[in-house]
PDB file of C-alpha atoms in Angstrom:
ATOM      1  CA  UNK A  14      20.295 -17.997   3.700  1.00 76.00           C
ATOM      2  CA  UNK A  15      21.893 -15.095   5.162  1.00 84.00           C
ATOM      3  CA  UNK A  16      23.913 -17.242   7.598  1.00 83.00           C
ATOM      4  CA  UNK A  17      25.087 -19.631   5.201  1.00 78.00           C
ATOM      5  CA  UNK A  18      26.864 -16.277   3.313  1.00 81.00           C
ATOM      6  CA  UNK A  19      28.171 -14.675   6.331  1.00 81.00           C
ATOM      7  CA  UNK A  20      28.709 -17.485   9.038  1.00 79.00           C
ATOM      8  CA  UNK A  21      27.875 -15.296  11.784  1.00 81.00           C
ATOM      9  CA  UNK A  22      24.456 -14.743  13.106  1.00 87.00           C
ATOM     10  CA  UNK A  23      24.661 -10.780  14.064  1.00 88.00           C
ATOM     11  CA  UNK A  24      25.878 -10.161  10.147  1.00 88.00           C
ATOM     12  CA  UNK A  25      22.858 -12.069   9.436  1.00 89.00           C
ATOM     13  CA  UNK A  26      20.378 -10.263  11.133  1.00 93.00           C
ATOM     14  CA  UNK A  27      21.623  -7.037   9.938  1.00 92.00           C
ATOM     15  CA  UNK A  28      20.748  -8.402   6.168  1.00 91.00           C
ATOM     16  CA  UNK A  29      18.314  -9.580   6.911  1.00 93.00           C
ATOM     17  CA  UNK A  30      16.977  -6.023   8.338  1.00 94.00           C
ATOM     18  CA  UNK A  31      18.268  -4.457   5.434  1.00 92.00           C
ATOM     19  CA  UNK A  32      16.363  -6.426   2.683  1.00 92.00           C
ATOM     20  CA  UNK A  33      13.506  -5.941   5.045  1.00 92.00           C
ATOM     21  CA  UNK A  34      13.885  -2.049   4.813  1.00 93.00           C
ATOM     22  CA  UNK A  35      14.610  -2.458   1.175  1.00 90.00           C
ATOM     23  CA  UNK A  36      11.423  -4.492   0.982  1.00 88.00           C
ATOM     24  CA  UNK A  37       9.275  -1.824   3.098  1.00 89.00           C
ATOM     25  CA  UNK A  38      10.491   0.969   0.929  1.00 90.00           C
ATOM     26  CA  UNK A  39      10.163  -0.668  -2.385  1.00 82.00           C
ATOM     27  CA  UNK A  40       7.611   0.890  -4.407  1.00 81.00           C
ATOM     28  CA  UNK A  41       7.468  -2.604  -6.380  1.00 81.00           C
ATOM     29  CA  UNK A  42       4.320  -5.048  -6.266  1.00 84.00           C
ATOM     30  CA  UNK A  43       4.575  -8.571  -6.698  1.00 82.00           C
ATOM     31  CA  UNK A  44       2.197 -10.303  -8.545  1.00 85.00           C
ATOM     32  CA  UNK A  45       2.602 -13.693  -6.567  1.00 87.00           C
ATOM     33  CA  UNK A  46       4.173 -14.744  -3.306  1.00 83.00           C
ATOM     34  CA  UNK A  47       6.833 -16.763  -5.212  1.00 82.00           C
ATOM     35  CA  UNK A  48       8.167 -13.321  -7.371  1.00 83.00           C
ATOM     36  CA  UNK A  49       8.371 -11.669  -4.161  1.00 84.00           C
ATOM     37  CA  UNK A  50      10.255 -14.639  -2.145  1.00 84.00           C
ATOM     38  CA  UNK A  51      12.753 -14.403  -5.273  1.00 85.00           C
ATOM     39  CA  UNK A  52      13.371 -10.982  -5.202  1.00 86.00           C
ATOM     40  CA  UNK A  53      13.568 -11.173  -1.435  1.00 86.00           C
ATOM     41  CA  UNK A  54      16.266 -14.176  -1.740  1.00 86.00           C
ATOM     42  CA  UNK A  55      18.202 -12.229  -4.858  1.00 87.00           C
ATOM     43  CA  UNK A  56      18.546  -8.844  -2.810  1.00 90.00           C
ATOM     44  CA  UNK A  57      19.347 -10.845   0.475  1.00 90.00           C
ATOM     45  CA  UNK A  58      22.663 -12.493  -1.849  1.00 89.00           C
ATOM     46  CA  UNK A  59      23.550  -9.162  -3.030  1.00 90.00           C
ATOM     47  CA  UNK A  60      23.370  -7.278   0.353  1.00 91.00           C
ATOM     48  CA  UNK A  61      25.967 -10.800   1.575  1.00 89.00           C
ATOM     49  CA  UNK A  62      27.950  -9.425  -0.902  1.00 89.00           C
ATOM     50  CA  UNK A  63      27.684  -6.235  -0.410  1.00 90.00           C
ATOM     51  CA  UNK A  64      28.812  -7.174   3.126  1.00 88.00           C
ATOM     52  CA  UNK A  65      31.602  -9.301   2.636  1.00 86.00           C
ATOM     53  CA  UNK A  66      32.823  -6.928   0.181  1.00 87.00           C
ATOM     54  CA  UNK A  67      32.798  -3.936   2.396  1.00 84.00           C
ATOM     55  CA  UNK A  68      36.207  -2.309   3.839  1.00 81.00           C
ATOM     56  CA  UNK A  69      34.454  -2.505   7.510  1.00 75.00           C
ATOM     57  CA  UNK A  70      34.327  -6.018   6.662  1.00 74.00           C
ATOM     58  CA  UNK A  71      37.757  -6.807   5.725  1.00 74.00           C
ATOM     59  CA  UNK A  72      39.447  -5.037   8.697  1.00 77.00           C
ATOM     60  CA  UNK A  73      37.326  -6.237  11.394  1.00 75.00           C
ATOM     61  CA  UNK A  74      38.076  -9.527  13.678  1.00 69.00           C
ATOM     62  CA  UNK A  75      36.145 -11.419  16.456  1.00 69.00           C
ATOM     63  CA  UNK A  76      36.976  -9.541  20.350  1.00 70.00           C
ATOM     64  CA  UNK A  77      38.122 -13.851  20.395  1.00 69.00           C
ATOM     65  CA  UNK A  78      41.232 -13.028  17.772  1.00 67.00           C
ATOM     66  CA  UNK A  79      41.635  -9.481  18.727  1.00 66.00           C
ATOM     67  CA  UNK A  80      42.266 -10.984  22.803  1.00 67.00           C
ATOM     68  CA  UNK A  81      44.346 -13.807  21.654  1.00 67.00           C
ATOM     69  CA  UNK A  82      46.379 -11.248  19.729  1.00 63.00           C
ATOM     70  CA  UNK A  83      46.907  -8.470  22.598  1.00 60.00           C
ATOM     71  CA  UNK A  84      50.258  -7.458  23.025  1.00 56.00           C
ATOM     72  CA  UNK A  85      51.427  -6.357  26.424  1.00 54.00           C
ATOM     73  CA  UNK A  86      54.163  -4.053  26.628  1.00 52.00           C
ATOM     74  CA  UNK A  87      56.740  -4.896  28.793  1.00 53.00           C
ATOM     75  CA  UNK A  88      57.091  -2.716  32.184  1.00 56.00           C
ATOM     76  CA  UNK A  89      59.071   0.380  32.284  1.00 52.00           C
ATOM     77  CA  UNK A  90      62.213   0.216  34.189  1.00 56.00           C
ATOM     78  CA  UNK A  91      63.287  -3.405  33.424  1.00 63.00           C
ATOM     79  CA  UNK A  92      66.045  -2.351  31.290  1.00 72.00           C
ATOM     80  CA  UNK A  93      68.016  -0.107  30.241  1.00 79.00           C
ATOM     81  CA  UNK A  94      67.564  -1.136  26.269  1.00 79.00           C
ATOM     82  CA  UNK A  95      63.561  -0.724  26.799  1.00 77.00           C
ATOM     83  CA  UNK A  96      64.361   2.762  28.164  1.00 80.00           C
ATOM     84  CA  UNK A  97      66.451   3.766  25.486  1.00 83.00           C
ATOM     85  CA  UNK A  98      64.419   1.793  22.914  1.00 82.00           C
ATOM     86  CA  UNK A  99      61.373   3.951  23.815  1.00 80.00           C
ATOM     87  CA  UNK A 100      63.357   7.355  23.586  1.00 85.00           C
ATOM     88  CA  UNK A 101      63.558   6.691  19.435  1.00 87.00           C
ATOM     89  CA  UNK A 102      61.692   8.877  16.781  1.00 87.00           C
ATOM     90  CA  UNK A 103      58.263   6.656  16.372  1.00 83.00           C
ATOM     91  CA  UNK A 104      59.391   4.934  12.661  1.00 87.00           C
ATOM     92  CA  UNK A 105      62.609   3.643  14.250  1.00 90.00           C
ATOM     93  CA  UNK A 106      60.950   2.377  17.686  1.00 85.00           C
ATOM     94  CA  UNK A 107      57.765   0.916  16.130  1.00 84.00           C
ATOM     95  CA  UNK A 108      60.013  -1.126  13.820  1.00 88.00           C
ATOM     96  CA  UNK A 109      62.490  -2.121  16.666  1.00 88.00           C
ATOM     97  CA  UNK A 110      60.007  -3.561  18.943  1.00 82.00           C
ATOM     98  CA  UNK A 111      58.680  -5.416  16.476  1.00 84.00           C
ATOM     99  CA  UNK A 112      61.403  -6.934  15.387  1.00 88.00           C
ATOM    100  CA  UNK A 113      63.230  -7.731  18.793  1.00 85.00           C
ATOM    101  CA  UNK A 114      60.545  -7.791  20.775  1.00 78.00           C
ATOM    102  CA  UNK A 115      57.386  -9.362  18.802  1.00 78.00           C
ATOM    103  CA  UNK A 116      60.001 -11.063  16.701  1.00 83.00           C
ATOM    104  CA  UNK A 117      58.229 -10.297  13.244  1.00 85.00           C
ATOM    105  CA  UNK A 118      60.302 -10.487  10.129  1.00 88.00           C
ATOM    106  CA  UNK A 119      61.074  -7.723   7.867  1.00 90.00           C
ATOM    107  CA  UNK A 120      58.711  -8.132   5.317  1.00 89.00           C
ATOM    108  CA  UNK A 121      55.918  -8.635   8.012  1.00 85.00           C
ATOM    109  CA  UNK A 122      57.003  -5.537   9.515  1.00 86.00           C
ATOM    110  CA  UNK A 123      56.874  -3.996   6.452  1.00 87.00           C
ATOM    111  CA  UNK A 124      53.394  -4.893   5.729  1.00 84.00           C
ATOM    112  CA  UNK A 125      52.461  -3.975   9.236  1.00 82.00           C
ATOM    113  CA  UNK A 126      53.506  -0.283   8.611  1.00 82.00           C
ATOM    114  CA  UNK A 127      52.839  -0.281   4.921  1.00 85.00           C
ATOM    115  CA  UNK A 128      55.985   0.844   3.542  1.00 87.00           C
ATOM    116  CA  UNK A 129      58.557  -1.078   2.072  1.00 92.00           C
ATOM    117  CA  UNK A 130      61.476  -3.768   3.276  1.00 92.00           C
ATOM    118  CA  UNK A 131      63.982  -1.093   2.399  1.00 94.00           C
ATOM    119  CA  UNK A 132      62.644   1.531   4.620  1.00 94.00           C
ATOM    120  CA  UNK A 133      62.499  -1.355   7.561  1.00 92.00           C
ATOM    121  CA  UNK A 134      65.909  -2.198   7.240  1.00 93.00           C
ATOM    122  CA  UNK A 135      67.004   0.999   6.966  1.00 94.00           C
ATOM    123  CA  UNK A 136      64.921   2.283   9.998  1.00 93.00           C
ATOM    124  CA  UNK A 137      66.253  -1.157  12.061  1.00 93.00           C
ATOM    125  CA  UNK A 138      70.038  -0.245  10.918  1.00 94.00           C
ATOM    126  CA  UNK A 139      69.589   3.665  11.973  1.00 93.00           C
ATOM    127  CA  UNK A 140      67.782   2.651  15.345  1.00 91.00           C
ATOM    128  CA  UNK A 141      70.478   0.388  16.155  1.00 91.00           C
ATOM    129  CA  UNK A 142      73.430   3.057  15.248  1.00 91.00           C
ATOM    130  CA  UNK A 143      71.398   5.419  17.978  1.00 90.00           C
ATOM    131  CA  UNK A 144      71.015   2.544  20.424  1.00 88.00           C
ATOM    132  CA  UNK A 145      74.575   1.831  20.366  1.00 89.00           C
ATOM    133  CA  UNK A 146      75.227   5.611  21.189  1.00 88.00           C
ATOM    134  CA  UNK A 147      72.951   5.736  24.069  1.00 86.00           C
ATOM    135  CA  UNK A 148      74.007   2.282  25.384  1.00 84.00           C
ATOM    136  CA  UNK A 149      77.931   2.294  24.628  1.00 79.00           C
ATOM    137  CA  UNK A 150      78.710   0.356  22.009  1.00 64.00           C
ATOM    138  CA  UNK A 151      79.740  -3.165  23.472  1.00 55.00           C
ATOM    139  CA  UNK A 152      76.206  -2.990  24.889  1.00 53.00           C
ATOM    140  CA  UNK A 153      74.411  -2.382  21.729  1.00 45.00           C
ATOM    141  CA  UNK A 154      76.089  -4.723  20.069  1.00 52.00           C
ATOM    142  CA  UNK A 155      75.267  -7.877  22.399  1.00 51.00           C
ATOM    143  CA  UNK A 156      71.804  -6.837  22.191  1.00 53.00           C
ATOM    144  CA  UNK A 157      70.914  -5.585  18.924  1.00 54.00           C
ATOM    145  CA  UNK A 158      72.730  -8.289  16.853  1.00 55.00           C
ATOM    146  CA  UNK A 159      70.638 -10.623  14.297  1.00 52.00           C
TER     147      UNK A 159
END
């Protein structure tokens, strides 16, 4: 039953070790097998929930997504615009690379660092003004534009 609620064997097992605990520790006594294989079954549902409700839960992924979704940075020294792109204040390169260089969209960057479209655009628009100071502003304009 466990399976069926999580669809994933190892989340399984560790309900099913926690209704076993729960069971162990319980100082209740069940008049018949069948009361006890219901309140076994009705704790096993709530720890599923319990589960799937859980922040660890909700964040985690397979190591099967998580590898598909690795992100290699490219190599230092390939261009100048990496260079430069890596010399901005954190906010201003984390939302350049993603949009040049992971090609998100605003509002997916914006998600991504929790703050709002605004803020992105304004942090794209400031990081590009710097760029086009490092890089001369021909440069920055060829390789910056949308």
């Amino acid at each position: 039953m466990a399976y069926t609620w999580t669809g994933s064997p190892q989340d399984a097992q560790d309900v099913c070790q926690t209704v076993l605990l729960k069971l162990l520790t319980s100082p209740r006594r069940f008049p018949d097998p069948e009361g006890q294989r219901a309140w076994v079954l009705r704790v096993s549902v709530n720890c599923c929930k319990d589960l799937k409700k859980s922040a660890w839960a909700r964040r985690r992924v397979s190591l099967d997504v998580a590898a598909e979704a690795a992100v290699t940075m490219p190599e230092m020294g390939e261009s100048p615009v990496l260079e430069a792109v890596l010399t901005l204040p954190e906010k201003y390169r984390q939302a350049v690379y993603l949009r040049y260089y992971e090609e998100y969209g605003i509002d997916e960057i914006a998600a991504l660092m929790g703050c709002r479209t605004a803020q992105v655009s304004t942090y794209l628009y400031r990081a590009k003004a710097k760029l086009r100071t490092m890089l001369g502003g021909s440069y920055g304009q060829e390789c910056f534009s949308d």
